[in-house]
Amino acid sequence: MAHANLDDVKTYLLDLQDRLCDALAAEDGRAGFREDAWQRADARGGRSRVIEHGALFEKGGVNFSHVYGATLPPSATAARPELAGRGFHAVGVSWVLHPENPHVPTSHGNVRFLIAEKAGEAPVWWFGGGYDLTPFYPVLEDVRHWHRVARDACAPFGEEVYPRYKAWCDDYFYLKHRDETRGVGGLFFDDLNEGGFEHCFAFQRAVGDSFLDAYLPIVRRRRETPWGERERDFQLYRRGRYVEFNLVWDRGTLFGLQSGGRTESILMSMPPLARWEYAWEPEPGSPEAELYENYLAPRDWLGEEARENQA
């Protein structure tokens, strides 16, 4: 049963990678994804696809991987010590998009499936994933659209699902050393196996399939917004936060490195350029200050909208 499930999920993930790449390349309009298929001697492998120097995307990647081993990495068993020592299979698609225009948000997403196996015992499986948005010059309309699509993707699975995974995203994509969120959140879930395989797999597909509906309308609204050196400098400064999160806090990065994944593919998420400046603070009342004052802490984006509409 476990391996049949693995094959079903793998088929979906490969198709999702194709659909994401096709749509994002079409949206860019100039650059396409180049594929770097990789295979290890132990049969681990994947398809890394990267887009660079496009009309829209300065750098982006949509990667598929299938890794396995005799022992789950420590990052996977830290919260589930009862699985330590089990062999595993992990399949997933992850994507990160770094537009050149500072007014178009960076975005990240992934969907994954893991099976932990031990001789003489039933396999233990679970799903994880989600997506989040990292604007530098946020627009409230865009943030609410993003969360509406996320909520609607969750709706068939219960009213409590979106609030739960929205809060989990706010908590997960949080830079503790900076006391700020990475962006405006979205969805994050892990260790999902409640309700049976078909139910959980359907939820994973709903999340993966909704990403383009969440992201592309924002891209289309903001990609022609004029920008200059000031906006570019701020974008590169805030990209530094993205690097800090991925290298200090992100469990996915750690799992990939610990599980013997391909380093070049794992670090595909890094922006092409970033910068750091000592003790920098935005000018009061500036557009840059708006990000810090109103967007880098958890908010009930859709609840606020509903209350405004009722007023």
C-alpha positions as a Python dict, from the first residue, in 0.01 Angstrom:
ca = {
    (1, 'M'): (0, 0, 0),
    (2, 'A'): (275, 244, 93),
    (3, 'H'): (460, 210, -236),
    (4, 'A'): (138, 241, -437),
    (5, 'N'): (68, 565, -248),
    (6, 'L'): (418, 684, -321),
    (7, 'D'): (375, 624, -694),
    (8, 'D'): (43, 811, -700),
    (9, 'V'): (189, 1112, -523),
    (10, 'K'): (500, 1110, -738),
    (11, 'T'): (290, 1115, -1056),
    (12, 'Y'): (96, 1416, -927),
    (13, 'L'): (410, 1603, -822),
    (14, 'L'): (581, 1559, -1158),
    (15, 'D'): (269, 1690, -1331),
    (16, 'L'): (248, 1984, -1089),
    (17, 'Q'): (608, 2074, -1166),
    (18, 'D'): (529, 2075, -1539),
    (19, 'R'): (220, 2293, -1494),
    (20, 'L'): (395, 2544, -1269),
    (21, 'C'): (690, 2578, -1506),
    (22, 'D'): (468, 2618, -1812),
    (23, 'A'): (253, 2887, -1651),
    (24, 'L'): (541, 3081, -1495),
    (25, 'A'): (749, 3079, -1813),
    (26, 'A'): (448, 3202, -2010),
    (27, 'E'): (398, 3479, -1756),
    (28, 'D'): (762, 3581, -1777),
    (29, 'G'): (738, 3605, -2154),
    (30, 'R'): (1112, 3605, -2223),
    (31, 'A'): (1299, 3338, -2029),
    (32, 'G'): (1219, 2970, -1990),
    (33, 'F'): (1315, 2706, -1739),
    (34, 'R'): (1624, 2500, -1804),
    (35, 'E'): (1615, 2151, -1662),
    (36, 'D'): (1897, 1987, -1472),
    (37, 'A'): (1796, 1627, -1413),
    (38, 'W'): (2014, 1456, -1155),
    (39, 'Q'): (2057, 1098, -1050),
    (40, 'R'): (2275, 949, -777),
    (41, 'A'): (2434, 605, -790),
    (42, 'D'): (2189, 491, -520),
    (43, 'A'): (1898, 592, -752),
    (44, 'R'): (1802, 907, -564),
    (45, 'G'): (1717, 1174, -812),
    (46, 'G'): (1522, 1474, -918),
    (47, 'R'): (1448, 1739, -1178),
    (48, 'S'): (1576, 2087, -1097),
    (49, 'R'): (1434, 2361, -1318),
    (50, 'V'): (1562, 2716, -1299),
    (51, 'I'): (1461, 3038, -1473),
    (52, 'E'): (1701, 3335, -1475),
    (53, 'H'): (1734, 3685, -1624),
    (54, 'G'): (1378, 3694, -1750),
    (55, 'A'): (1148, 3985, -1820),
    (56, 'L'): (978, 3914, -1485),
    (57, 'F'): (1186, 3670, -1283),
    (58, 'E'): (1541, 3757, -1192),
    (59, 'K'): (1569, 3403, -1062),
    (60, 'G'): (1328, 3123, -985),
    (61, 'G'): (1322, 2751, -948),
    (62, 'V'): (1070, 2467, -944),
    (63, 'N'): (1232, 2146, -822),
    (64, 'F'): (1117, 1787, -791),
    (65, 'S'): (1312, 1540, -580),
    (66, 'H'): (1284, 1183, -456),
    (67, 'V'): (1529, 1097, -181),
    (68, 'Y'): (1542, 800, 51),
    (69, 'G'): (1766, 635, 303),
    (70, 'A'): (1806, 378, 576),
    (71, 'T'): (1750, 631, 856),
    (72, 'L'): (1535, 941, 878),
    (73, 'P'): (1741, 1261, 925),
    (74, 'P'): (1739, 1424, 1272),
    (75, 'S'): (1536, 1718, 1137),
    (76, 'A'): (1249, 1479, 1059),
    (77, 'T'): (1252, 1298, 1393),
    (78, 'A'): (1307, 1590, 1628),
    (79, 'A'): (931, 1626, 1679),
    (80, 'R'): (861, 1254, 1627),
    (81, 'P'): (1133, 1061, 1810),
    (82, 'E'): (934, 738, 1781),
    (83, 'L'): (1029, 731, 1410),
    (84, 'A'): (1403, 743, 1472),
    (85, 'G'): (1586, 461, 1299),
    (86, 'R'): (1325, 401, 1031),
    (87, 'G'): (1406, 401, 663),
    (88, 'F'): (1229, 659, 453),
    (89, 'H'): (1118, 785, 114),
    (90, 'A'): (1054, 1157, 59),
    (91, 'V'): (910, 1308, -258),
    (92, 'G'): (826, 1671, -311),
    (93, 'V'): (806, 1974, -533),
    (94, 'S'): (937, 2307, -405),
    (95, 'W'): (942, 2643, -577),
    (96, 'V'): (1082, 2988, -506),
    (97, 'L'): (1035, 3295, -726),
    (98, 'H'): (1245, 3612, -704),
    (99, 'P'): (1105, 3878, -940),
    (100, 'E'): (1329, 4165, -1046),
    (101, 'N'): (1071, 4439, -991),
    (102, 'P'): (1069, 4519, -616),
    (103, 'H'): (694, 4576, -631),
    (104, 'V'): (629, 4213, -728),
    (105, 'P'): (650, 3990, -418),
    (106, 'T'): (884, 3701, -377),
    (107, 'S'): (697, 3377, -319),
    (108, 'H'): (773, 3025, -201),
    (109, 'G'): (579, 2701, -192),
    (110, 'N'): (621, 2329, -157),
    (111, 'V'): (421, 2009, -128),
    (112, 'R'): (577, 1687, -5),
    (113, 'F'): (505, 1331, 103),
    (114, 'L'): (711, 1109, 336),
    (115, 'I'): (694, 741, 422),
    (116, 'A'): (884, 600, 719),
    (117, 'E'): (930, 223, 712),
    (118, 'K'): (1046, -44, 956),
    (119, 'A'): (1055, -418, 901),
    (120, 'G'): (758, -593, 1056),
    (121, 'E'): (558, -272, 1110),
    (122, 'A'): (311, -79, 899),
    (123, 'P'): (458, 221, 715),
    (124, 'V'): (398, 563, 866),
    (125, 'W'): (318, 832, 609),
    (126, 'W'): (241, 1202, 618),
    (127, 'F'): (201, 1507, 396),
    (128, 'G'): (334, 1859, 439),
    (129, 'G'): (366, 2183, 250),
    (130, 'G'): (210, 2521, 190),
    (131, 'Y'): (299, 2857, 40),
    (132, 'D'): (382, 3206, 162),
    (133, 'L'): (421, 3556, 18),
    (134, 'T'): (707, 3798, 83),
    (135, 'P'): (633, 4148, -48),
    (136, 'F'): (874, 4438, -13),
    (137, 'Y'): (620, 4707, -102),
    (138, 'P'): (297, 4535, 3),
    (139, 'V'): (-49, 4631, -116),
    (140, 'L'): (-339, 4536, 110),
    (141, 'E'): (-555, 4429, -185),
    (142, 'D'): (-288, 4179, -289),
    (143, 'V'): (-246, 4034, 59),
    (144, 'R'): (-618, 3981, 98),
    (145, 'H'): (-643, 3819, -244),
    (146, 'W'): (-359, 3583, -151),
    (147, 'H'): (-535, 3476, 167),
    (148, 'R'): (-877, 3446, 3),
    (149, 'V'): (-738, 3193, -244),
    (150, 'A'): (-569, 3005, 40),
    (151, 'R'): (-892, 3002, 240),
    (152, 'D'): (-1097, 2884, -57),
    (153, 'A'): (-851, 2600, -125),
    (154, 'C'): (-897, 2483, 235),
    (155, 'A'): (-1275, 2533, 253),
    (156, 'P'): (-1385, 2187, 127),
    (157, 'F'): (-1185, 2027, 409),
    (158, 'G'): (-1346, 2213, 697),
    (159, 'E'): (-1393, 2565, 828),
    (160, 'E'): (-1116, 2519, 1083),
    (161, 'V'): (-848, 2425, 829),
    (162, 'Y'): (-756, 2768, 691),
    (163, 'P'): (-731, 2942, 1032),
    (164, 'R'): (-521, 2654, 1165),
    (165, 'Y'): (-274, 2644, 877),
    (166, 'K'): (-268, 3021, 839),
    (167, 'A'): (-161, 3051, 1203),
    (168, 'W'): (94, 2771, 1157),
    (169, 'C'): (242, 2961, 861),
    (170, 'D'): (269, 3282, 1064),
    (171, 'D'): (445, 3091, 1339),
    (172, 'Y'): (675, 2891, 1112),
    (173, 'F'): (794, 3170, 882),
    (174, 'Y'): (903, 3383, 1176),
    (175, 'L'): (1256, 3515, 1221),
    (176, 'K'): (1297, 3483, 1595),
    (177, 'H'): (1627, 3668, 1595),
    (178, 'R'): (1462, 3964, 1418),
    (179, 'D'): (1121, 3941, 1591),
    (180, 'E'): (938, 3970, 1261),
    (181, 'T'): (759, 3749, 1012),
    (182, 'R'): (926, 3675, 680),
    (183, 'G'): (631, 3820, 494),
    (184, 'V'): (252, 3812, 506),
    (185, 'G'): (210, 3438, 544),
    (186, 'G'): (-23, 3198, 370),
    (187, 'L'): (-51, 2827, 455),
    (188, 'F'): (178, 2579, 625),
    (189, 'F'): (102, 2223, 731),
    (190, 'D'): (306, 1920, 830),
    (191, 'D'): (260, 1568, 973),
    (192, 'L'): (-78, 1547, 798),
    (193, 'N'): (-228, 1197, 806),
    (194, 'E'): (-569, 1249, 967),
    (195, 'G'): (-870, 1123, 775),
    (196, 'G'): (-690, 866, 562),
    (197, 'F'): (-463, 880, 261),
    (198, 'E'): (-718, 988, -2),
    (199, 'H'): (-841, 1278, 210),
    (200, 'C'): (-491, 1403, 285),
    (201, 'F'): (-376, 1359, -73),
    (202, 'A'): (-676, 1558, -194),
    (203, 'F'): (-581, 1841, 41),
    (204, 'Q'): (-223, 1842, -81),
    (205, 'R'): (-349, 1868, -439),
    (206, 'A'): (-583, 2153, -346),
    (207, 'V'): (-291, 2349, -200),
    (208, 'G'): (-55, 2281, -489),
    (209, 'D'): (-316, 2352, -753),
    (210, 'S'): (-423, 2684, -598),
    (211, 'F'): (-82, 2851, -599),
    (212, 'L'): (-102, 3003, -947),
    (213, 'D'): (-449, 3144, -874),
    (214, 'A'): (-306, 3309, -564),
    (215, 'Y'): (14, 3446, -715),
    (216, 'L'): (-32, 3536, -1080),
    (217, 'P'): (-303, 3803, -1035),
    (218, 'I'): (-66, 3988, -798),
    (219, 'V'): (217, 3959, -1049),
    (220, 'R'): (-1, 4104, -1325),
    (221, 'R'): (-111, 4398, -1113),
    (222, 'R'): (240, 4498, -1002),
    (223, 'R'): (489, 4403, -1272),
    (224, 'E'): (466, 4736, -1458),
    (225, 'T'): (499, 4953, -1145),
    (226, 'P'): (797, 5187, -1194),
    (227, 'W'): (1096, 5140, -965),
    (228, 'G'): (1444, 5283, -921),
    (229, 'E'): (1763, 5257, -719),
    (230, 'R'): (1590, 5323, -384),
    (231, 'E'): (1340, 5041, -434),
    (232, 'R'): (1611, 4807, -561),
    (233, 'D'): (1834, 4874, -259),
    (234, 'F'): (1546, 4801, -23),
    (235, 'Q'): (1455, 4483, -210),
    (236, 'L'): (1811, 4355, -180),
    (237, 'Y'): (1821, 4446, 190),
    (238, 'R'): (1498, 4257, 259),
    (239, 'R'): (1620, 3961, 54),
    (240, 'G'): (1885, 3931, 322),
    (241, 'R'): (1608, 3835, 563),
    (242, 'Y'): (1504, 3561, 320),
    (243, 'V'): (1856, 3421, 325),
    (244, 'E'): (1869, 3438, 704),
    (245, 'F'): (1549, 3240, 741),
    (246, 'N'): (1644, 2972, 493),
    (247, 'L'): (1986, 2914, 645),
    (248, 'V'): (1901, 2954, 1014),
    (249, 'W'): (1542, 2835, 1064),
    (250, 'D'): (1408, 2644, 764),
    (251, 'R'): (1355, 2275, 840),
    (252, 'G'): (1322, 2194, 471),
    (253, 'T'): (1674, 2318, 398),
    (254, 'L'): (1810, 2118, 689),
    (255, 'F'): (1619, 1804, 588),
    (256, 'G'): (1748, 1828, 234),
    (257, 'L'): (2109, 1859, 345),
    (258, 'Q'): (2080, 1588, 610),
    (259, 'S'): (1901, 1343, 379),
    (260, 'G'): (2169, 1350, 111),
    (261, 'G'): (1983, 1570, -134),
    (262, 'R'): (2157, 1767, -405),
    (263, 'T'): (2303, 2082, -248),
    (264, 'E'): (2276, 2292, -563),
    (265, 'S'): (1905, 2214, -585),
    (266, 'I'): (1841, 2266, -214),
    (267, 'L'): (2001, 2612, -220),
    (268, 'M'): (1814, 2708, -536),
    (269, 'S'): (1589, 2908, -303),
    (270, 'M'): (1858, 3169, -246),
    (271, 'P'): (1809, 3503, -422),
    (272, 'P'): (2063, 3593, -691),
    (273, 'L'): (2159, 3911, -503),
    (274, 'A'): (2112, 4031, -146),
    (275, 'R'): (2275, 4281, 86),
    (276, 'W'): (2313, 4360, 455),
    (277, 'E'): (2356, 4700, 621),
    (278, 'Y'): (2443, 4749, 983),
    (279, 'A'): (2157, 4869, 1208),
    (280, 'W'): (1956, 5012, 917),
    (281, 'E'): (1612, 5154, 990),
    (282, 'P'): (1353, 5290, 745),
    (283, 'E'): (1275, 5659, 732),
    (284, 'P'): (959, 5734, 933),
    (285, 'G'): (653, 5773, 713),
    (286, 'S'): (824, 5614, 413),
    (287, 'P'): (690, 5326, 201),
    (288, 'E'): (968, 5114, 348),
    (289, 'A'): (847, 5192, 700),
    (290, 'E'): (497, 5083, 598),
    (291, 'L'): (623, 4727, 556),
    (292, 'Y'): (765, 4719, 908),
    (293, 'E'): (474, 4892, 1075),
    (294, 'N'): (183, 4706, 917),
    (295, 'Y'): (294, 4383, 750),
    (296, 'L'): (565, 4201, 946),
    (297, 'A'): (345, 4070, 1227),
    (298, 'P'): (56, 3821, 1209),
    (299, 'R'): (-279, 3976, 1118),
    (300, 'D'): (-628, 3844, 1055),
    (301, 'W'): (-632, 3971, 699),
    (302, 'L'): (-970, 3828, 600),
    (303, 'G'): (-1136, 3897, 933),
    (304, 'E'): (-1039, 4263, 901),
    (305, 'E'): (-1184, 4270, 550),
    (306, 'A'): (-1510, 4113, 666),
    (307, 'R'): (-1548, 4365, 947),
    (308, 'E'): (-1487, 4652, 706),
    (309, 'N'): (-1755, 4521, 472),
    (310, 'Q'): (-2005, 4498, 760),
    (311, 'A'): (-1935, 4851, 882),
}
